[in-house]
Structure formats: C-alpha cells, structure tokens
C-alpha cells in the first residue's frame, strides 16, 4: 500500500551468473489506477478518433507495440469511455491489470486449459457487446477474435508488431485469411512511450544542424530541452507521453490489401489519407517542445542501419 492506495507488482526473477536479476512492473490496482483518455498525453484529435472507435457496434481494433509500451493502459482508457450500464463489457486477461466497475473481467489459466481462445469462446455465450482480449498470441485466438468481431461484437486487443500497418501482415502470417482480416478490422493504433522534457527546467534552445536535418527544416528553429534539476534528477526529462500512429483502412486501402500490395505501397497510399508514421508524429512532438529527437529515435528507429551509420563499409 502506498499513500493509502493498493499497489500491485508483477515480479520477474531470473538467475544470473552473480545472483538474481529482478524486474518489477508497478500497477495501481482498482479503478483509481485507470488513466482516462485525456491523461495519456495523446493528441486531442487522436482521442476523438478513439472515442469514435468505442462507439462502433462491432469490429476489431488493435493496439500494437513492444512490451511495456502502454497498450493495455490505452485500451482501458478506451473502455472507461464506454457506457457500461447500457453495453455489456467483458474482458479476458492475463493477468487482470486494472479493475473497473460494471466490467465482467476474467483471468485465463493455461494450467487448466483455460486459454485466451477457450475463454473467448465461453465469453461469447455470455452475449457481451464489447470484449477486451488481453493479447492475440496465436492463430486460434486470432481466429476467435475475428469471428467475434464479425458477429456483432466490438473486440479490442493487443498485438506485437512494429507498426500499425504491419498488423495486417501479422494476422495473415498467423493463418487468418486476408479477406477476413479486412472485413473485421476497424483500425490499428501503434504506440510507444517517450519521456517528456522536464517542465521545471525546460528552456528554449536553437536546433542543431543534425536536428534540423532530422526535422526536414532549414533556418533557425527553437526547440526545448531540460537543463537538469532536482525534480528530474538532472536528466532534463520527467514523465512520459504517448507517441502513436493510426491506421484506418478505407475502401481504397482495402482494395490494395486484397490485391496483395506491399507494406511500402500500402503506406504510400495511406499517407494520401492522413496516415503519419511514428517518426512523423515524433517530429510534431519535438517541434511542440514535448520531447527530444533522441527520445523519439530511441523508441521508433528502424532495425536497418541508415546510410550514415553504414558509412565506411
């Protein structure tokens, strides 16, 4: 208990050569630990779109990103906006990270054969309107989630992919027919967490030539950095905000997907419809003084080495 609030800890212990390595994930239990949409640091226009998603009567909406990127927190913020009095909301999780009033929350137990797929199959007999599936890990769970979303249920879940557009390929790789994915998918949110510039010691500084090149700008540009203080332990960074990209297929994108368009071609087409990558949204955050170029690159840099990084080979 901390300041009269219950706190849950998810603990992972791994034996190493010189002792044990411990990793803690700290979660505020109860409904008080659930952040509302306006507290996630997500841009207002994105919040508005996500609210439209939760009003859909059926379909599949995915949040993607690496472990610890806040996927479940975002999904719970979306669930908190659902009218759970007039719509039956249920979850299948491993474990139950937050507790919300009026939600029917169930924890899976693989030891007794109660998996995500089996739990979802049982849950559909309970006639829910909105379903949160903690994670789509395998073909069976993906298949059940797709079928549920096509039979009158709004399904929210997480998936491990590096980009929003990549979620389609990931589901197809799992064994789901491409046309089923396209018929069910409402949209995909890809998310990362970046540290914010400390508000207590933030100061204006001129962008360096490297930053100007990354921003694609010329001439003097003023950014913000933290000089370091007691509040941020000298780092110049305090707190975190969400860096997101959204992908919502429309008729033209669906046609391109059905035709087997590559991810690159799909991205180019999506750009004509307002799609922005994590890096592009990161540049907006940097220009807005929210974070730094180094932070955006830390979480969104691709796995290929750039031309500059490969120089001299």
Short mmCIF file of N, CA and C in Angstrom, two decimals, residues 231-304:
data_model
loop_
_atom_site.label_atom_id
_atom_site.label_comp_id
_atom_site.label_asym_id
_atom_site.label_seq_id
_atom_site.Cartn_x
_atom_site.Cartn_y
_atom_site.Cartn_z
N UNK A 231 14.17 18.05 -9.58
CA UNK A 231 12.89 17.38 -9.84
C UNK A 231 13.05 16.22 -10.82
N UNK A 232 13.95 16.38 -11.81
CA UNK A 232 14.15 15.33 -12.83
C UNK A 232 15.47 14.59 -12.63
N UNK A 233 16.08 14.75 -11.44
CA UNK A 233 17.35 14.09 -11.12
C UNK A 233 18.44 14.42 -12.13
N UNK A 234 18.41 15.63 -12.64
CA UNK A 234 19.46 16.08 -13.54
C UNK A 234 19.36 15.56 -14.96
N UNK A 235 18.30 14.83 -15.29
CA UNK A 235 18.18 14.24 -16.63
C UNK A 235 17.60 15.19 -17.66
N UNK A 236 16.85 16.19 -17.21
CA UNK A 236 16.15 17.07 -18.13
C UNK A 236 14.86 16.49 -18.65
N UNK A 237 14.51 15.30 -18.19
CA UNK A 237 13.30 14.61 -18.63
C UNK A 237 12.49 14.13 -17.43
N UNK A 238 11.19 14.32 -17.48
CA UNK A 238 10.34 13.85 -16.39
C UNK A 238 8.96 13.49 -16.93
N UNK A 239 8.46 12.32 -16.52
CA UNK A 239 7.17 11.87 -17.01
C UNK A 239 7.28 11.29 -18.41
N UNK A 240 6.16 10.75 -18.88
CA UNK A 240 6.14 10.14 -20.22
C UNK A 240 4.87 10.55 -20.95
N UNK A 241 4.94 10.48 -22.25
CA UNK A 241 3.78 10.73 -23.08
C UNK A 241 3.75 9.68 -24.19
N UNK A 242 2.61 9.56 -24.84
CA UNK A 242 2.43 8.53 -25.86
C UNK A 242 2.79 9.08 -27.24
N UNK A 243 3.55 8.29 -27.97
CA UNK A 243 3.86 8.55 -29.38
C UNK A 243 3.10 7.50 -30.18
N UNK A 244 2.19 7.93 -31.05
CA UNK A 244 1.27 6.98 -31.70
C UNK A 244 1.24 7.19 -33.20
N UNK A 245 0.80 6.13 -33.90
CA UNK A 245 0.42 6.22 -35.31
C UNK A 245 -0.87 5.43 -35.47
N UNK A 246 -1.75 5.93 -36.33
CA UNK A 246 -3.07 5.33 -36.53
C UNK A 246 -3.22 4.86 -37.97
N UNK A 247 -3.81 3.68 -38.13
CA UNK A 247 -4.12 3.16 -39.46
C UNK A 247 -5.58 2.74 -39.49
N UNK A 248 -6.36 3.38 -40.37
CA UNK A 248 -7.76 3.04 -40.54
C UNK A 248 -8.01 2.72 -42.01
N UNK A 249 -8.26 1.47 -42.34
CA UNK A 249 -8.49 1.11 -43.75
C UNK A 249 -9.79 1.69 -44.27
N UNK A 250 -9.76 2.20 -45.51
CA UNK A 250 -10.97 2.60 -46.20
C UNK A 250 -11.11 1.74 -47.45
N UNK A 251 -12.06 2.06 -48.33
CA UNK A 251 -12.33 1.21 -49.49
C UNK A 251 -11.10 1.04 -50.38
N UNK A 252 -10.37 2.16 -50.63
CA UNK A 252 -9.20 2.09 -51.50
C UNK A 252 -8.08 1.27 -50.87
N UNK A 253 -7.88 1.44 -49.57
CA UNK A 253 -6.85 0.67 -48.87
C UNK A 253 -7.20 -0.81 -48.82
N UNK A 254 -8.48 -1.10 -48.62
CA UNK A 254 -8.92 -2.50 -48.60
C UNK A 254 -8.69 -3.14 -49.96
N UNK A 255 -8.99 -2.42 -51.04
CA UNK A 255 -8.75 -2.95 -52.39
C UNK A 255 -7.26 -3.25 -52.59
N UNK A 256 -6.40 -2.33 -52.11
CA UNK A 256 -4.96 -2.53 -52.25
C UNK A 256 -4.49 -3.73 -51.43
N UNK A 257 -5.06 -3.89 -50.24
CA UNK A 257 -4.72 -5.03 -49.40
C UNK A 257 -5.16 -6.34 -50.04
N UNK A 258 -6.34 -6.33 -50.61
CA UNK A 258 -6.85 -7.54 -51.26
C UNK A 258 -5.98 -7.91 -52.46
N UNK A 259 -5.41 -6.90 -53.10
CA UNK A 259 -4.56 -7.15 -54.26
C UNK A 259 -3.15 -7.55 -53.86
N UNK A 260 -2.89 -7.62 -52.55
CA UNK A 260 -1.58 -8.06 -52.07
C UNK A 260 -0.52 -6.98 -52.13
N UNK A 261 -0.90 -5.71 -51.98
CA UNK A 261 0.06 -4.62 -52.02
C UNK A 261 1.10 -4.78 -50.92
N UNK A 262 2.34 -4.39 -51.22
CA UNK A 262 3.41 -4.45 -50.22
C UNK A 262 3.16 -3.42 -49.13
N UNK A 263 3.86 -3.58 -48.00
CA UNK A 263 3.71 -2.64 -46.89
C UNK A 263 4.12 -1.23 -47.32
N UNK A 264 5.18 -1.14 -48.14
CA UNK A 264 5.64 0.18 -48.60
C UNK A 264 4.59 0.86 -49.47
N UNK A 265 4.00 0.08 -50.40
CA UNK A 265 2.97 0.65 -51.27
C UNK A 265 1.74 1.03 -50.47
N UNK A 266 1.42 0.20 -49.50
CA UNK A 266 0.27 0.47 -48.65
C UNK A 266 0.48 1.75 -47.84
N UNK A 267 1.69 1.93 -47.35
CA UNK A 267 1.99 3.12 -46.56
C UNK A 267 1.87 4.38 -47.41
N UNK A 268 2.37 4.31 -48.65
CA UNK A 268 2.27 5.47 -49.53
C UNK A 268 0.82 5.83 -49.80
N UNK A 269 -0.02 4.83 -50.02
CA UNK A 269 -1.44 5.08 -50.26
C UNK A 269 -2.10 5.64 -49.00
N UNK A 270 -1.73 5.09 -47.84
CA UNK A 270 -2.31 5.54 -46.58
C UNK A 270 -1.94 6.99 -46.29
N UNK A 271 -0.74 7.40 -46.71
CA UNK A 271 -0.31 8.79 -46.49
C UNK A 271 -1.25 9.78 -47.17
N UNK A 272 -1.79 9.40 -48.32
CA UNK A 272 -2.72 10.30 -49.02
C UNK A 272 -4.03 10.43 -48.26
N UNK A 273 -4.22 9.59 -47.26
CA UNK A 273 -5.44 9.62 -46.45
C UNK A 273 -5.17 10.04 -45.01
N UNK A 274 -4.02 10.71 -44.81
CA UNK A 274 -3.73 11.29 -43.50
C UNK A 274 -2.88 10.45 -42.58
N UNK A 275 -2.43 9.29 -43.04
CA UNK A 275 -1.61 8.42 -42.19
C UNK A 275 -0.24 9.05 -41.95
N UNK A 276 0.21 9.05 -40.69
CA UNK A 276 1.53 9.55 -40.33
C UNK A 276 2.25 8.50 -39.50
N UNK A 277 3.51 8.29 -39.79
CA UNK A 277 4.29 7.27 -39.07
C UNK A 277 4.65 7.77 -37.68
N UNK A 278 5.22 6.86 -36.88
CA UNK A 278 5.68 7.22 -35.54
C UNK A 278 6.71 8.34 -35.61
N UNK A 279 7.65 8.24 -36.56
CA UNK A 279 8.68 9.27 -36.69
C UNK A 279 8.08 10.62 -37.04
N UNK A 280 7.11 10.63 -37.94
CA UNK A 280 6.47 11.89 -38.34
C UNK A 280 5.73 12.51 -37.18
N UNK A 281 5.01 11.71 -36.41
CA UNK A 281 4.33 12.23 -35.23
C UNK A 281 5.33 12.64 -34.17
N UNK A 282 6.47 11.93 -34.10
CA UNK A 282 7.52 12.30 -33.16
C UNK A 282 8.08 13.67 -33.46
N UNK A 283 8.22 14.00 -34.74
CA UNK A 283 8.72 15.33 -35.11
C UNK A 283 7.77 16.42 -34.63
N UNK A 284 6.48 16.14 -34.69
CA UNK A 284 5.49 17.11 -34.19
C UNK A 284 5.65 17.32 -32.70
N UNK A 285 5.90 16.24 -31.96
CA UNK A 285 6.10 16.37 -30.52
C UNK A 285 7.36 17.17 -30.20
N UNK A 286 8.42 16.94 -30.98
CA UNK A 286 9.67 17.67 -30.76
C UNK A 286 9.47 19.15 -31.05
N UNK A 287 8.82 19.47 -32.16
CA UNK A 287 8.57 20.87 -32.50
C UNK A 287 7.66 21.54 -31.48
N UNK A 288 6.79 20.75 -30.85
CA UNK A 288 5.90 21.29 -29.82
C UNK A 288 6.55 21.41 -28.46
N UNK A 289 7.83 21.02 -28.36
CA UNK A 289 8.54 21.14 -27.10
C UNK A 289 8.21 20.06 -26.07
N UNK A 290 7.53 18.98 -26.52
CA UNK A 290 7.12 17.93 -25.60
C UNK A 290 8.25 16.96 -25.27
N UNK A 291 9.08 16.66 -26.25
CA UNK A 291 10.14 15.68 -26.05
C UNK A 291 11.33 16.05 -26.94
N UNK A 292 12.30 15.15 -27.07
CA UNK A 292 13.51 15.44 -27.83
C UNK A 292 13.69 14.47 -28.98
N UNK A 293 14.54 14.83 -29.93
CA UNK A 293 14.83 13.96 -31.06
C UNK A 293 15.40 12.63 -30.58
N UNK A 294 16.30 12.68 -29.59
CA UNK A 294 16.92 11.46 -29.08
C UNK A 294 15.88 10.50 -28.52
N UNK A 295 14.86 11.03 -27.84
CA UNK A 295 13.81 10.19 -27.27
C UNK A 295 12.98 9.52 -28.37
N UNK A 296 12.61 10.28 -29.39
CA UNK A 296 11.82 9.72 -30.50
C UNK A 296 12.61 8.63 -31.21
N UNK A 297 13.88 8.89 -31.48
CA UNK A 297 14.70 7.90 -32.15
C UNK A 297 14.94 6.67 -31.29
N UNK A 298 14.98 6.86 -30.00
CA UNK A 298 15.20 5.73 -29.09
C UNK A 298 14.11 4.67 -29.22
N UNK A 299 12.87 5.11 -29.47
CA UNK A 299 11.76 4.15 -29.48
C UNK A 299 11.24 3.84 -30.88
N UNK A 300 11.59 4.64 -31.88
CA UNK A 300 10.98 4.43 -33.20
C UNK A 300 11.98 4.18 -34.30
N UNK A 301 13.25 4.13 -33.98
CA UNK A 301 14.26 3.89 -35.02
C UNK A 301 14.11 2.48 -35.59
N UNK A 302 14.18 2.35 -36.90
CA UNK A 302 14.04 1.05 -37.55
C UNK A 302 15.23 0.14 -37.28
N UNK A 303 15.09 -1.13 -37.66
CA UNK A 303 16.15 -2.09 -37.38
C UNK A 303 17.25 -2.05 -38.44
N UNK A 304 17.00 -1.42 -39.60
CA UNK A 304 18.04 -1.28 -40.61
C UNK A 304 18.97 -0.12 -40.25
#
